[in-house]
mmCIF file of C-alpha atoms and ligand atoms in Angstrom:
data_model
loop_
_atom_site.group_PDB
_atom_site.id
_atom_site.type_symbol
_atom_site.label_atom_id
_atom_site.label_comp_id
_atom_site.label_asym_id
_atom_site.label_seq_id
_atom_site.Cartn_x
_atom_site.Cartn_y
_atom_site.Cartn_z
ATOM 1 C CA UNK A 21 82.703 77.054 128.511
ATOM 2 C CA UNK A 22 84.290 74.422 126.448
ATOM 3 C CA UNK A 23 87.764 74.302 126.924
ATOM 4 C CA UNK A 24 89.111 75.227 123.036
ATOM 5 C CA UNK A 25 86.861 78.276 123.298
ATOM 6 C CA UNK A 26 88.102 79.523 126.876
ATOM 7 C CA UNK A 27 91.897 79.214 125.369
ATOM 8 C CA UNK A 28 91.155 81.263 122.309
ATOM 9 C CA UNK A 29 89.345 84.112 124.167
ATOM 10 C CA UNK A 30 91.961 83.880 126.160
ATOM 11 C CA UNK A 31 94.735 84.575 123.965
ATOM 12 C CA UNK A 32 92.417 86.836 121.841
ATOM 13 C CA UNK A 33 92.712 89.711 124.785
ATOM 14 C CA UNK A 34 96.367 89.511 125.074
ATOM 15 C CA UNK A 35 96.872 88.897 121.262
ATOM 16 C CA UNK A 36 94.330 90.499 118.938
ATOM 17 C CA UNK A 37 95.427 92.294 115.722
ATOM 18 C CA UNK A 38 94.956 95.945 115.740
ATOM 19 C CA UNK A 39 92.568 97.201 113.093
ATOM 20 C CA UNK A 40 90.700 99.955 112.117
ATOM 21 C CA UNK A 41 87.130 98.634 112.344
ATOM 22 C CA UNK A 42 87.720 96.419 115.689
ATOM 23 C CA UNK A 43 86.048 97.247 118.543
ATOM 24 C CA UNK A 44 83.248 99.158 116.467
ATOM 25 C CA UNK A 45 79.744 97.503 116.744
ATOM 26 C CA UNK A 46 78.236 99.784 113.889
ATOM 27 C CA UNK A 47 76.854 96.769 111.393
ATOM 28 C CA UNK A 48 77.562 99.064 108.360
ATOM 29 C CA UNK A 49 80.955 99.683 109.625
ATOM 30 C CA UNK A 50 81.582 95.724 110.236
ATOM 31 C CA UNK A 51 79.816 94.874 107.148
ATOM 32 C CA UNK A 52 82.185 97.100 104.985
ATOM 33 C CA UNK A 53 85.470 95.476 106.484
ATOM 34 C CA UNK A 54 84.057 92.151 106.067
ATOM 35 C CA UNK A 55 83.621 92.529 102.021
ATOM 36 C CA UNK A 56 86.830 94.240 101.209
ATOM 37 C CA UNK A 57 88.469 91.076 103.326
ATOM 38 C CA UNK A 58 87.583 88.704 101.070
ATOM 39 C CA UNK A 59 90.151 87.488 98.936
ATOM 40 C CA UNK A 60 92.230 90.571 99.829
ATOM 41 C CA UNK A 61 95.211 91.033 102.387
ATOM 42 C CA UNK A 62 94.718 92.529 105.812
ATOM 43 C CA UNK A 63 97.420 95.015 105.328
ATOM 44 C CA UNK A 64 95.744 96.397 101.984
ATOM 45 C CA UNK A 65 92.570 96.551 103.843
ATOM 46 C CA UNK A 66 94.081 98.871 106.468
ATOM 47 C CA UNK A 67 94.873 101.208 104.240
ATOM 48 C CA UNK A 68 91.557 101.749 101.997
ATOM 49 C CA UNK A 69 89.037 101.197 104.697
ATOM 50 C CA UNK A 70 89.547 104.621 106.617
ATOM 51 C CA UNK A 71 89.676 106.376 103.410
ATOM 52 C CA UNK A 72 86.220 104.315 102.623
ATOM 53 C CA UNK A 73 84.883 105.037 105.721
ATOM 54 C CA UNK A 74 84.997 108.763 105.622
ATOM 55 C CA UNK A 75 83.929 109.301 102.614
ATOM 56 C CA UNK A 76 80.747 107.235 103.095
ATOM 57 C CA UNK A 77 80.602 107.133 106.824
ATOM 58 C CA UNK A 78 77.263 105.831 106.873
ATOM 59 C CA UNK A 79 74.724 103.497 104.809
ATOM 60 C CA UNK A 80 73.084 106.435 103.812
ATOM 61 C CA UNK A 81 75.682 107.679 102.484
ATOM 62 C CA UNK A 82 76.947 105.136 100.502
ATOM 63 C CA UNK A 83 73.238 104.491 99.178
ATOM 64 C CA UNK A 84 73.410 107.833 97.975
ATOM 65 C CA UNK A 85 76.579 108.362 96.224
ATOM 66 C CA UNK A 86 77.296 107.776 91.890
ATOM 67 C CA UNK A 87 78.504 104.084 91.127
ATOM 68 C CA UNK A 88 81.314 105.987 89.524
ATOM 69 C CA UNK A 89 82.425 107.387 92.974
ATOM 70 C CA UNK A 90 82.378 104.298 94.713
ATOM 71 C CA UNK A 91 84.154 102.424 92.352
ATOM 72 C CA UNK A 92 86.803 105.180 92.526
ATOM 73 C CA UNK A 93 87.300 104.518 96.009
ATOM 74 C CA UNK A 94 87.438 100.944 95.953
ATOM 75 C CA UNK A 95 90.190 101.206 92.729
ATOM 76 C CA UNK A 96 93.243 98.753 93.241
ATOM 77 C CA UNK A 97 91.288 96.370 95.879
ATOM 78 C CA UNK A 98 90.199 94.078 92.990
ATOM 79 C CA UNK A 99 87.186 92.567 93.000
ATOM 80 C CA UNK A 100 84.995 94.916 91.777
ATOM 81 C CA UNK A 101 81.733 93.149 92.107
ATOM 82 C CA UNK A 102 82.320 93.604 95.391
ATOM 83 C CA UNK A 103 81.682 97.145 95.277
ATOM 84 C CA UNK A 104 78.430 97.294 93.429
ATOM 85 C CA UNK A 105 76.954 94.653 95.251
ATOM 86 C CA UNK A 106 77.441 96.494 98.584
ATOM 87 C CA UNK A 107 75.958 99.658 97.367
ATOM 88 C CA UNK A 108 73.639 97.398 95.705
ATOM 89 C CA UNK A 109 72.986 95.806 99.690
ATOM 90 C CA UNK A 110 73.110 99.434 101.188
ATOM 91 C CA UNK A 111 69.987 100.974 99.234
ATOM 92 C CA UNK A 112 68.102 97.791 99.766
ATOM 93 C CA UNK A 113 68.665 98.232 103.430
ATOM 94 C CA UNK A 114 67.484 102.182 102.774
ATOM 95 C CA UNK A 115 64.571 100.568 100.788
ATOM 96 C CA UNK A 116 63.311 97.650 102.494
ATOM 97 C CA UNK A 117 64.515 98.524 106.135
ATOM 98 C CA UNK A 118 64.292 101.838 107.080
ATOM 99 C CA UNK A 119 68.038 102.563 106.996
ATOM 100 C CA UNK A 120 68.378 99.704 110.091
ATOM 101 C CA UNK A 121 70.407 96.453 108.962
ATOM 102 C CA UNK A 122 68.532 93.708 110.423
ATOM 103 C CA UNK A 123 70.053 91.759 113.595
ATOM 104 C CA UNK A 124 69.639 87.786 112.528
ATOM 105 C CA UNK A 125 71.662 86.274 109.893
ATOM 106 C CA UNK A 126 68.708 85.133 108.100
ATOM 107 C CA UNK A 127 67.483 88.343 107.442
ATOM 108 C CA UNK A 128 70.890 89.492 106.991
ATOM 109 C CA UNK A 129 71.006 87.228 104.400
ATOM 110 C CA UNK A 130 68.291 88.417 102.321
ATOM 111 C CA UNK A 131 70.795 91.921 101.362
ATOM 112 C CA UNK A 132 72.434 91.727 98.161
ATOM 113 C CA UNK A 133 75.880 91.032 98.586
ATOM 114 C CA UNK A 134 75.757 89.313 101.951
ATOM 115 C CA UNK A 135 76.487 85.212 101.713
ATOM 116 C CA UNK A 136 76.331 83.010 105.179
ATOM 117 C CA UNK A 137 79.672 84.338 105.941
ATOM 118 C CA UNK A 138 79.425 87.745 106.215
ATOM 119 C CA UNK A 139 75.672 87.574 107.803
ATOM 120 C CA UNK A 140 77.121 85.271 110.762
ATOM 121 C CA UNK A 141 80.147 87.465 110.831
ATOM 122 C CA UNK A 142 77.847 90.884 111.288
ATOM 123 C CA UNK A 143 75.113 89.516 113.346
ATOM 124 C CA UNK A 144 78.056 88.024 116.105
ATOM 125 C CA UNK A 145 80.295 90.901 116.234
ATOM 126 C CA UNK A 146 77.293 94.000 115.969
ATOM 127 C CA UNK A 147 74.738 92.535 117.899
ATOM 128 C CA UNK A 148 76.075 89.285 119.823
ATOM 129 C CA UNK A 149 74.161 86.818 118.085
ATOM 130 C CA UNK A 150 76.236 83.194 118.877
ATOM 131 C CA UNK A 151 76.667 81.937 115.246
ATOM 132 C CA UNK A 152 79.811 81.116 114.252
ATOM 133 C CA UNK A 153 81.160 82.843 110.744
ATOM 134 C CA UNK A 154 82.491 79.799 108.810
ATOM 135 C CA UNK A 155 85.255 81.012 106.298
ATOM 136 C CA UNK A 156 88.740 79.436 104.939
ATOM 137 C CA UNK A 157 90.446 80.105 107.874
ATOM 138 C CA UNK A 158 87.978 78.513 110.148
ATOM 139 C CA UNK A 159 87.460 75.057 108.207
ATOM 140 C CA UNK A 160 91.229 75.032 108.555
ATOM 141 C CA UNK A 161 91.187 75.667 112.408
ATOM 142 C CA UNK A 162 88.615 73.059 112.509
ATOM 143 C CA UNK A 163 89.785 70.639 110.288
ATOM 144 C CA UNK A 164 93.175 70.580 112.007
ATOM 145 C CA UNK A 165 91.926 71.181 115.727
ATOM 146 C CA UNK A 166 89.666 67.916 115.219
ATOM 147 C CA UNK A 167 92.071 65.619 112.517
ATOM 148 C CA UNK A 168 89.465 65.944 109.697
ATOM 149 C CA UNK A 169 90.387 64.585 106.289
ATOM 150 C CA UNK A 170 87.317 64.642 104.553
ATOM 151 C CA UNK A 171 87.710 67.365 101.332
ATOM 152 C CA UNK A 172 85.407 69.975 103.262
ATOM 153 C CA UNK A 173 84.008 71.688 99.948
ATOM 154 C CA UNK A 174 81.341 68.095 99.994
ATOM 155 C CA UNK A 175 78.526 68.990 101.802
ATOM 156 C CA UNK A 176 78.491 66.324 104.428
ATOM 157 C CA UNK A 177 82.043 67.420 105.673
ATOM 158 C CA UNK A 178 81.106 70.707 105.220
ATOM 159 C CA UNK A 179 77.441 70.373 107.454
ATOM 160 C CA UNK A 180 80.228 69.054 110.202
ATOM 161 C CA UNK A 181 82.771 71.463 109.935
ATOM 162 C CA UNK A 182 80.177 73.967 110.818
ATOM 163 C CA UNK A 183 78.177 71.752 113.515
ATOM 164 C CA UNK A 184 81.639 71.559 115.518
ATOM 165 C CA UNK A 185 82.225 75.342 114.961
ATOM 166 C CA UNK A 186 78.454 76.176 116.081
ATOM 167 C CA UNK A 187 79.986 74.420 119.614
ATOM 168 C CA UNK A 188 82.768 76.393 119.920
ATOM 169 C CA UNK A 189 80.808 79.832 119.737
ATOM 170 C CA UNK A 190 80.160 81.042 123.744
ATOM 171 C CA UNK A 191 76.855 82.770 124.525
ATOM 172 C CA UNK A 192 78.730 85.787 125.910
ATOM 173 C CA UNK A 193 81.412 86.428 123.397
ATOM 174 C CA UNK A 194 80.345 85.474 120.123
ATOM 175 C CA UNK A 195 82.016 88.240 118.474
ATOM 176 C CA UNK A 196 85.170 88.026 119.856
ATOM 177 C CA UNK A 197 85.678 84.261 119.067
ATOM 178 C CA UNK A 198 84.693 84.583 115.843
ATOM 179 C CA UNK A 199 87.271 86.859 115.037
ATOM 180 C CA UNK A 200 89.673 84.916 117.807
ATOM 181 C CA UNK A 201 89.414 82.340 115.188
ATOM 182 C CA UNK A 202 89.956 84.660 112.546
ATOM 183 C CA UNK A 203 93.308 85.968 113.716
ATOM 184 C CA UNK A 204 94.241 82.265 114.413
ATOM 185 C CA UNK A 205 93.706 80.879 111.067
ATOM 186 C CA UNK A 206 95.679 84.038 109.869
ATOM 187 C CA UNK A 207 98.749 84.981 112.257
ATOM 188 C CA UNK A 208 99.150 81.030 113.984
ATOM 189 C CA UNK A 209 97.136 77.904 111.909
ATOM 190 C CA UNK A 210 98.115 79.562 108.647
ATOM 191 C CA UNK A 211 98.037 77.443 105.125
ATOM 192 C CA UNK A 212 101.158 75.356 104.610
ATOM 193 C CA UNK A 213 103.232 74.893 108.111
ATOM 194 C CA UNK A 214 101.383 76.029 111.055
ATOM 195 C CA UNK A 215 102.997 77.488 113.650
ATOM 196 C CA UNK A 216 101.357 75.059 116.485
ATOM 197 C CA UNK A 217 104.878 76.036 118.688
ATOM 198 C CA UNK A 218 102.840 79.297 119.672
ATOM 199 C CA UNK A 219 99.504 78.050 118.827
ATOM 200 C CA UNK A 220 97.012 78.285 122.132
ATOM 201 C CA UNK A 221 95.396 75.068 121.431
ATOM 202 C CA UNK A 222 98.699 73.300 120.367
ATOM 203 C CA UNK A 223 97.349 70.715 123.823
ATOM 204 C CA UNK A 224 93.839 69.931 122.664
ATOM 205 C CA UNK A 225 94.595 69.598 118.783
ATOM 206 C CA UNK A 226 94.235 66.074 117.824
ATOM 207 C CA UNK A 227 95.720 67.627 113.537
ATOM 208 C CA UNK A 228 99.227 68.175 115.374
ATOM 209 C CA UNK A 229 98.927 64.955 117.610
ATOM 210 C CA UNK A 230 98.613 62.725 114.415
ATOM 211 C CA UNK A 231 101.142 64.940 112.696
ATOM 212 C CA UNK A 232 98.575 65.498 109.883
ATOM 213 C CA UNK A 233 98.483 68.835 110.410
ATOM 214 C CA UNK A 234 100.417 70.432 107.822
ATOM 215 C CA UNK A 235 98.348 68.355 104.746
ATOM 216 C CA UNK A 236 94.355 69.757 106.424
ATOM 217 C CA UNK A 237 92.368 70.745 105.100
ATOM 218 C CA UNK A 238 92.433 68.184 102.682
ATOM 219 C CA UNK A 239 91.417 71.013 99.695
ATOM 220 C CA UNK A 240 90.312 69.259 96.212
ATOM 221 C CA UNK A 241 93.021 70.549 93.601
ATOM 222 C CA UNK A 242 92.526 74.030 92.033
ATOM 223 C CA UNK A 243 92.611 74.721 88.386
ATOM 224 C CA UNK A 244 95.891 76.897 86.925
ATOM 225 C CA UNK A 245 94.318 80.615 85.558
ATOM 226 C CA UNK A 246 93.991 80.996 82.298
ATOM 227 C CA UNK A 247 96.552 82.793 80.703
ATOM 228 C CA UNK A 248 95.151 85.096 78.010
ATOM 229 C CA UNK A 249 97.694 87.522 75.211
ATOM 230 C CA UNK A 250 95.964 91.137 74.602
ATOM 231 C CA UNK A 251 97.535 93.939 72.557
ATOM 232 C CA UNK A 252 96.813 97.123 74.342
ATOM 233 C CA UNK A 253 96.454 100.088 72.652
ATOM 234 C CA UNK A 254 96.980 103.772 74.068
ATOM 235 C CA UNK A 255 95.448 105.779 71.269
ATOM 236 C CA UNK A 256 95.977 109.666 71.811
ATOM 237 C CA UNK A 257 93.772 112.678 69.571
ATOM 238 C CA UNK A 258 94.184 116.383 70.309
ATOM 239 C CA UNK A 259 94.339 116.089 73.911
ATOM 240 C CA UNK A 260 92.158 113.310 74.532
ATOM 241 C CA UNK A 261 92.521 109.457 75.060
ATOM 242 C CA UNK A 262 90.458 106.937 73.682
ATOM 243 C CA UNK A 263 88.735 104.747 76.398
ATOM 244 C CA UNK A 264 85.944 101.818 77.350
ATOM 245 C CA UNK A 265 84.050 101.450 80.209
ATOM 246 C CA UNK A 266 83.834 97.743 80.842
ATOM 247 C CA UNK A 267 80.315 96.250 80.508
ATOM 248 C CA UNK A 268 81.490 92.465 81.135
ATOM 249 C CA UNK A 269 80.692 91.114 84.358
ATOM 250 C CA UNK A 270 84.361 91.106 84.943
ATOM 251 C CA UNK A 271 85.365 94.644 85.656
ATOM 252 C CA UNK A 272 81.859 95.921 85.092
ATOM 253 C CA UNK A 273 82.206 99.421 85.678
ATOM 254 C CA UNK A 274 85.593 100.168 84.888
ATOM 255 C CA UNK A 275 87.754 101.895 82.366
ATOM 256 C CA UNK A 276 90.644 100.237 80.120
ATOM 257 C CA UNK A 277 92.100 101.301 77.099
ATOM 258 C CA UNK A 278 91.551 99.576 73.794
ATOM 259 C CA UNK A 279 92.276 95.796 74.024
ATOM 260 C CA UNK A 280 92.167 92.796 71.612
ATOM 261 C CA UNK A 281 92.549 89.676 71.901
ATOM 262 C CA UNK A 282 95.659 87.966 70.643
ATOM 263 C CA UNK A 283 99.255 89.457 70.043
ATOM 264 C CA UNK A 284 99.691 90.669 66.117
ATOM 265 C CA UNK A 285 102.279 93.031 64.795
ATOM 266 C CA UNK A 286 102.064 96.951 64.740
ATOM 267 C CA UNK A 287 101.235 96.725 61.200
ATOM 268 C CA UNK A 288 98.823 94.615 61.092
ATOM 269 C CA UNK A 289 96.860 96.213 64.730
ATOM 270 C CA UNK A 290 96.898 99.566 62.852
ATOM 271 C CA UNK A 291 95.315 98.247 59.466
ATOM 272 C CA UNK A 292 92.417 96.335 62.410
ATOM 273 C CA UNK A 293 92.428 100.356 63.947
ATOM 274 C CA UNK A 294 92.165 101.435 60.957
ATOM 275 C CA UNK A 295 88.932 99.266 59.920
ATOM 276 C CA UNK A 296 87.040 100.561 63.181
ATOM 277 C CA UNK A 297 87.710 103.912 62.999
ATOM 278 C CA UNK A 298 88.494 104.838 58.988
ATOM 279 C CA UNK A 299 92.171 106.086 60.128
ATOM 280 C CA UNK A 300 95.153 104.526 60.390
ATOM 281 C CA UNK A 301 97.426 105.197 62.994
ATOM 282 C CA UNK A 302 100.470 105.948 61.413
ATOM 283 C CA UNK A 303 103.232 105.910 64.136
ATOM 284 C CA UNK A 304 101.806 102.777 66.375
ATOM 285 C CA UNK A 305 105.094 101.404 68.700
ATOM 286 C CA UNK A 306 105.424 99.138 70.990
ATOM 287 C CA UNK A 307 105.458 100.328 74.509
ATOM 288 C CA UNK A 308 106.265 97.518 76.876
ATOM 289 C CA UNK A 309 104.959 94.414 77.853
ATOM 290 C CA UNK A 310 103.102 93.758 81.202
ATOM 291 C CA UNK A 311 101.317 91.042 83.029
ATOM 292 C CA UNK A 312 98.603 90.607 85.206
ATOM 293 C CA UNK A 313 96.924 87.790 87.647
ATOM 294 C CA UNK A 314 93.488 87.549 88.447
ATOM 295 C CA UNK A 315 92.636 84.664 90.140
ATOM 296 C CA UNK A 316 91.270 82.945 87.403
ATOM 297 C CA UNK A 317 92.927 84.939 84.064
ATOM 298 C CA UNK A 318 96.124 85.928 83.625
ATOM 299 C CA UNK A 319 96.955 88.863 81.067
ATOM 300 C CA UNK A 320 99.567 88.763 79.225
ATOM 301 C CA UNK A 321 99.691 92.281 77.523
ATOM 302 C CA UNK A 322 101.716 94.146 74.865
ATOM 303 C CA UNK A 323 101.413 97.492 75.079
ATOM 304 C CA UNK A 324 101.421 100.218 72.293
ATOM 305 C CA UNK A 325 100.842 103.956 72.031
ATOM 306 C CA UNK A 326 99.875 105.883 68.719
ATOM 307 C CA UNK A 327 98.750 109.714 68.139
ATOM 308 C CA UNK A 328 96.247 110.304 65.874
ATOM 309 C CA UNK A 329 94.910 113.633 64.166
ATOM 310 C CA UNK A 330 93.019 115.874 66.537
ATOM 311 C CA UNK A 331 89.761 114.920 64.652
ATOM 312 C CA UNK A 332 90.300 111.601 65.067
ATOM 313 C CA UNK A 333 86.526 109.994 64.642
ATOM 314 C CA UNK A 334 84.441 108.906 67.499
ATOM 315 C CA UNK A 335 84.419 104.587 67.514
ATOM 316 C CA UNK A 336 81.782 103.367 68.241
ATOM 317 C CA UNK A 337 82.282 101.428 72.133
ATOM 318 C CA UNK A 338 84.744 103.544 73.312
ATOM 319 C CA UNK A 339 85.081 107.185 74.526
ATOM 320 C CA UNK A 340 87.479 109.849 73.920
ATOM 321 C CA UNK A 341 87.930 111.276 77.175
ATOM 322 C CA UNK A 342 90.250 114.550 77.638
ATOM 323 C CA UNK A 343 93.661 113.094 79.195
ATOM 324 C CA UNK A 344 93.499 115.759 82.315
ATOM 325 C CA UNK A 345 90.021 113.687 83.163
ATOM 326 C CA UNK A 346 91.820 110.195 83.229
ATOM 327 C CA UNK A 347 92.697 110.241 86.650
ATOM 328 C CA UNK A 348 89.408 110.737 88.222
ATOM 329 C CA UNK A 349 87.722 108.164 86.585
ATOM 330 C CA UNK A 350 88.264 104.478 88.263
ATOM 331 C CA UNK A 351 91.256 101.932 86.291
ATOM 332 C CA UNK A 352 91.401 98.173 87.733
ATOM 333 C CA UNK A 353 95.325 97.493 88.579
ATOM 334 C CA UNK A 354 95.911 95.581 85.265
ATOM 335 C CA UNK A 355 95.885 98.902 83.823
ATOM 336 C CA UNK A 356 98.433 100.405 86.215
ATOM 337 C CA UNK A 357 101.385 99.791 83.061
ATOM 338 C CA UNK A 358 99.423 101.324 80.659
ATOM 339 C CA UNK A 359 98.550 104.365 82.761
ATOM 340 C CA UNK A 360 102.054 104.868 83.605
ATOM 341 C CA UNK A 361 102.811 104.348 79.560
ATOM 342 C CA UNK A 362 100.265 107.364 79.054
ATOM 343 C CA UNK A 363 101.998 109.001 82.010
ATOM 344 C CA UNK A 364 104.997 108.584 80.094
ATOM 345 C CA UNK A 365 103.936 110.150 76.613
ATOM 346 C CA UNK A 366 102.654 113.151 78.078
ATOM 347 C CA UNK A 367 106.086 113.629 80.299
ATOM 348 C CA UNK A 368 108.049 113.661 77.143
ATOM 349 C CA UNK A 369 105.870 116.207 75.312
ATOM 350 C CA UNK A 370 106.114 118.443 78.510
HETATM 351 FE FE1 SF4 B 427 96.727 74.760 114.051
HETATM 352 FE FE2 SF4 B 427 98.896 73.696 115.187
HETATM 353 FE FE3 SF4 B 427 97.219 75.171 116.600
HETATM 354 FE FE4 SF4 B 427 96.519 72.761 115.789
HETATM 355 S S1 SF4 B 427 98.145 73.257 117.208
HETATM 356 S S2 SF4 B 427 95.251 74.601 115.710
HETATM 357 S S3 SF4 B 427 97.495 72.697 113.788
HETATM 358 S S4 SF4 B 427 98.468 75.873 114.888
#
């Protein structure tokens, strides 16, 4: 076995991270903890993927349930794509499969929602396949282990990257050094300093010889978010709230309040309310401010609240929901201020 491998294995059984799904070999199970890890924290994981789990404890189920329901469970991870796609992936699998998720990563591949990563990571760890699941942590193992400054997003360092990660993966263990790795790249060889004084390969790495370490991977620049202004509006009638569900592909699926681009006054957003619906909110106030970063957007969001009569007209787009419904029906977090502003409202009248 070579060498790097038999050290991480090695300090995988004395060192791995606790976590709900490890140790399971259920592909459904493993394929479920894989997608809500991307671009979210371990710790957050922890917490929604029981809850997850046992309320769709199988593929089945999941095939099976509303798009509504799902994307109620998966409210606050972010990401919401996500979500769809891997109901999307489960009833393929129902469809096209018999309910089985294939073994090889190829075929893995072919499910919606399921990139190279997440096949190698399913086929290794369910059913032993030796492939090694290439994701940021690993190109940064790599890149330091083996003192690689070529910007690994080009496809040439990139082809290499993953030809000296294919060595590292043992015939026996597959699983386990994948997610060896994994832990590595996230507890020891993190971004920034890496802590190579604890670090089981701190003799064999030729990144903390050089002392380049600390500057790998050599990552091309990444582009500030965009920060965008909305006025948010939190229009109340008789007992209801006026609501959209999202149809962009950002958010598809979701419900926010009433949102326009740009900040304006109060008068001059009620006279633009007015226009859609043929009423004017009278009493419009500012709320509160509140921000919120995506990974690419930032909002930047004023928040008001206004009552209208309780015949208020339907507008066309959005949907007056009755308030006591609001809670069952799935938010994204950058409407977590303007919930509590509702939450607010209705306090005082109580
Ligand atoms: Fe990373 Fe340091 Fe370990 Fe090298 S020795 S793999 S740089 S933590």
């Amino acid at each position: 076995m070579n060498p790097v491998t038999e050290a991480l294995l090695r300090w995988y059984d004395e060192n791995a991270r606790e976590m709900p799904w490890r140790g399971i070999r259920d592909p459904y199970g493993i394929w479920v903890s894989e997608v809500m890890l991307q671009q979210t924290r371990v710790d957050t994981v922890r917490d929604y993927y029981p809850r997850f789990m046992e309320r769709f404890p199988t593929l089945k189920d999941l095939a099976g349930a509303g798009e509504e329901e799902v994307l109620k469970m998966w409210e606050g991870l972010g990401y919401y794509s996500r979500a769809r796609n891997l109901q999307a992936g489960a009833r393929q699998v129902m469809e096209e499969y018999g309910g089985r998720m294939p073994e090889t990563p190829a075929e893995l591949r072919k499910i919606r929602g399921i990139g190279p990563y997440t096949s190698c990571s399913v086929a290794s760890i369910a059913f032993g396949v030796p492939v090694p699941a290439v994701d940021g942590n690993v190109i940064r193992v790599i890149c330091r282990l083996y003192n690689l400054a070529g910007d690994p997003t080009e496809a040439g360092n990139r082809a290499e990257i993953e030809a000296l990660a294919q060595e590292l993966v043992p015939e026996d263990r597959a699983g386990d050094h994948n997610q060896a790795v994994m832990d590595l790249g996230a507890t020891v060889c993190v971004p920034g300093t890496p802590g190579c004084d604890r670090c089981p390969l701190r003799e064999m790495c030729e990144g903390r010889r050089s002392g380049t370490a600390e500057r790998l991977p050599n990552l091309p620049g990444k582009k500030p978010p965009r920060e965008i202004e909305y006025d948010v509006v939190i229009l109340r009638s008789g007992g209801r709230v006026l609501l959209r569900r999202r149809e962009e592909k950002m958010l598809r699926g979701l419900w926010c309040f009433p949102m326009t681009e740009g900040h304006r006054s109060p008068e001059k957003l009620a006279d633009d309310w007015r226009r859609k619906m043929g009423v004017r909110p009278e009493n419009l106030q500012f709320a509160r401010a509140a921000r919120h970063v995506f990974t690419h957007q930032v909002w930047q969001m004023s928040l008001y609240t206004a009552e209208l009569p309780a015949d208020a007209p339907e507008v066309p787009g959005y949907v007056w929901i009755p308030e006591r419904e609001v809670a069952a029906l799935p938010f994204p977090t950058a409407m977590k201020a303007a919930l509590e502003t509702l939450g607010r409202v209705q306090e005082k009248e109580n």
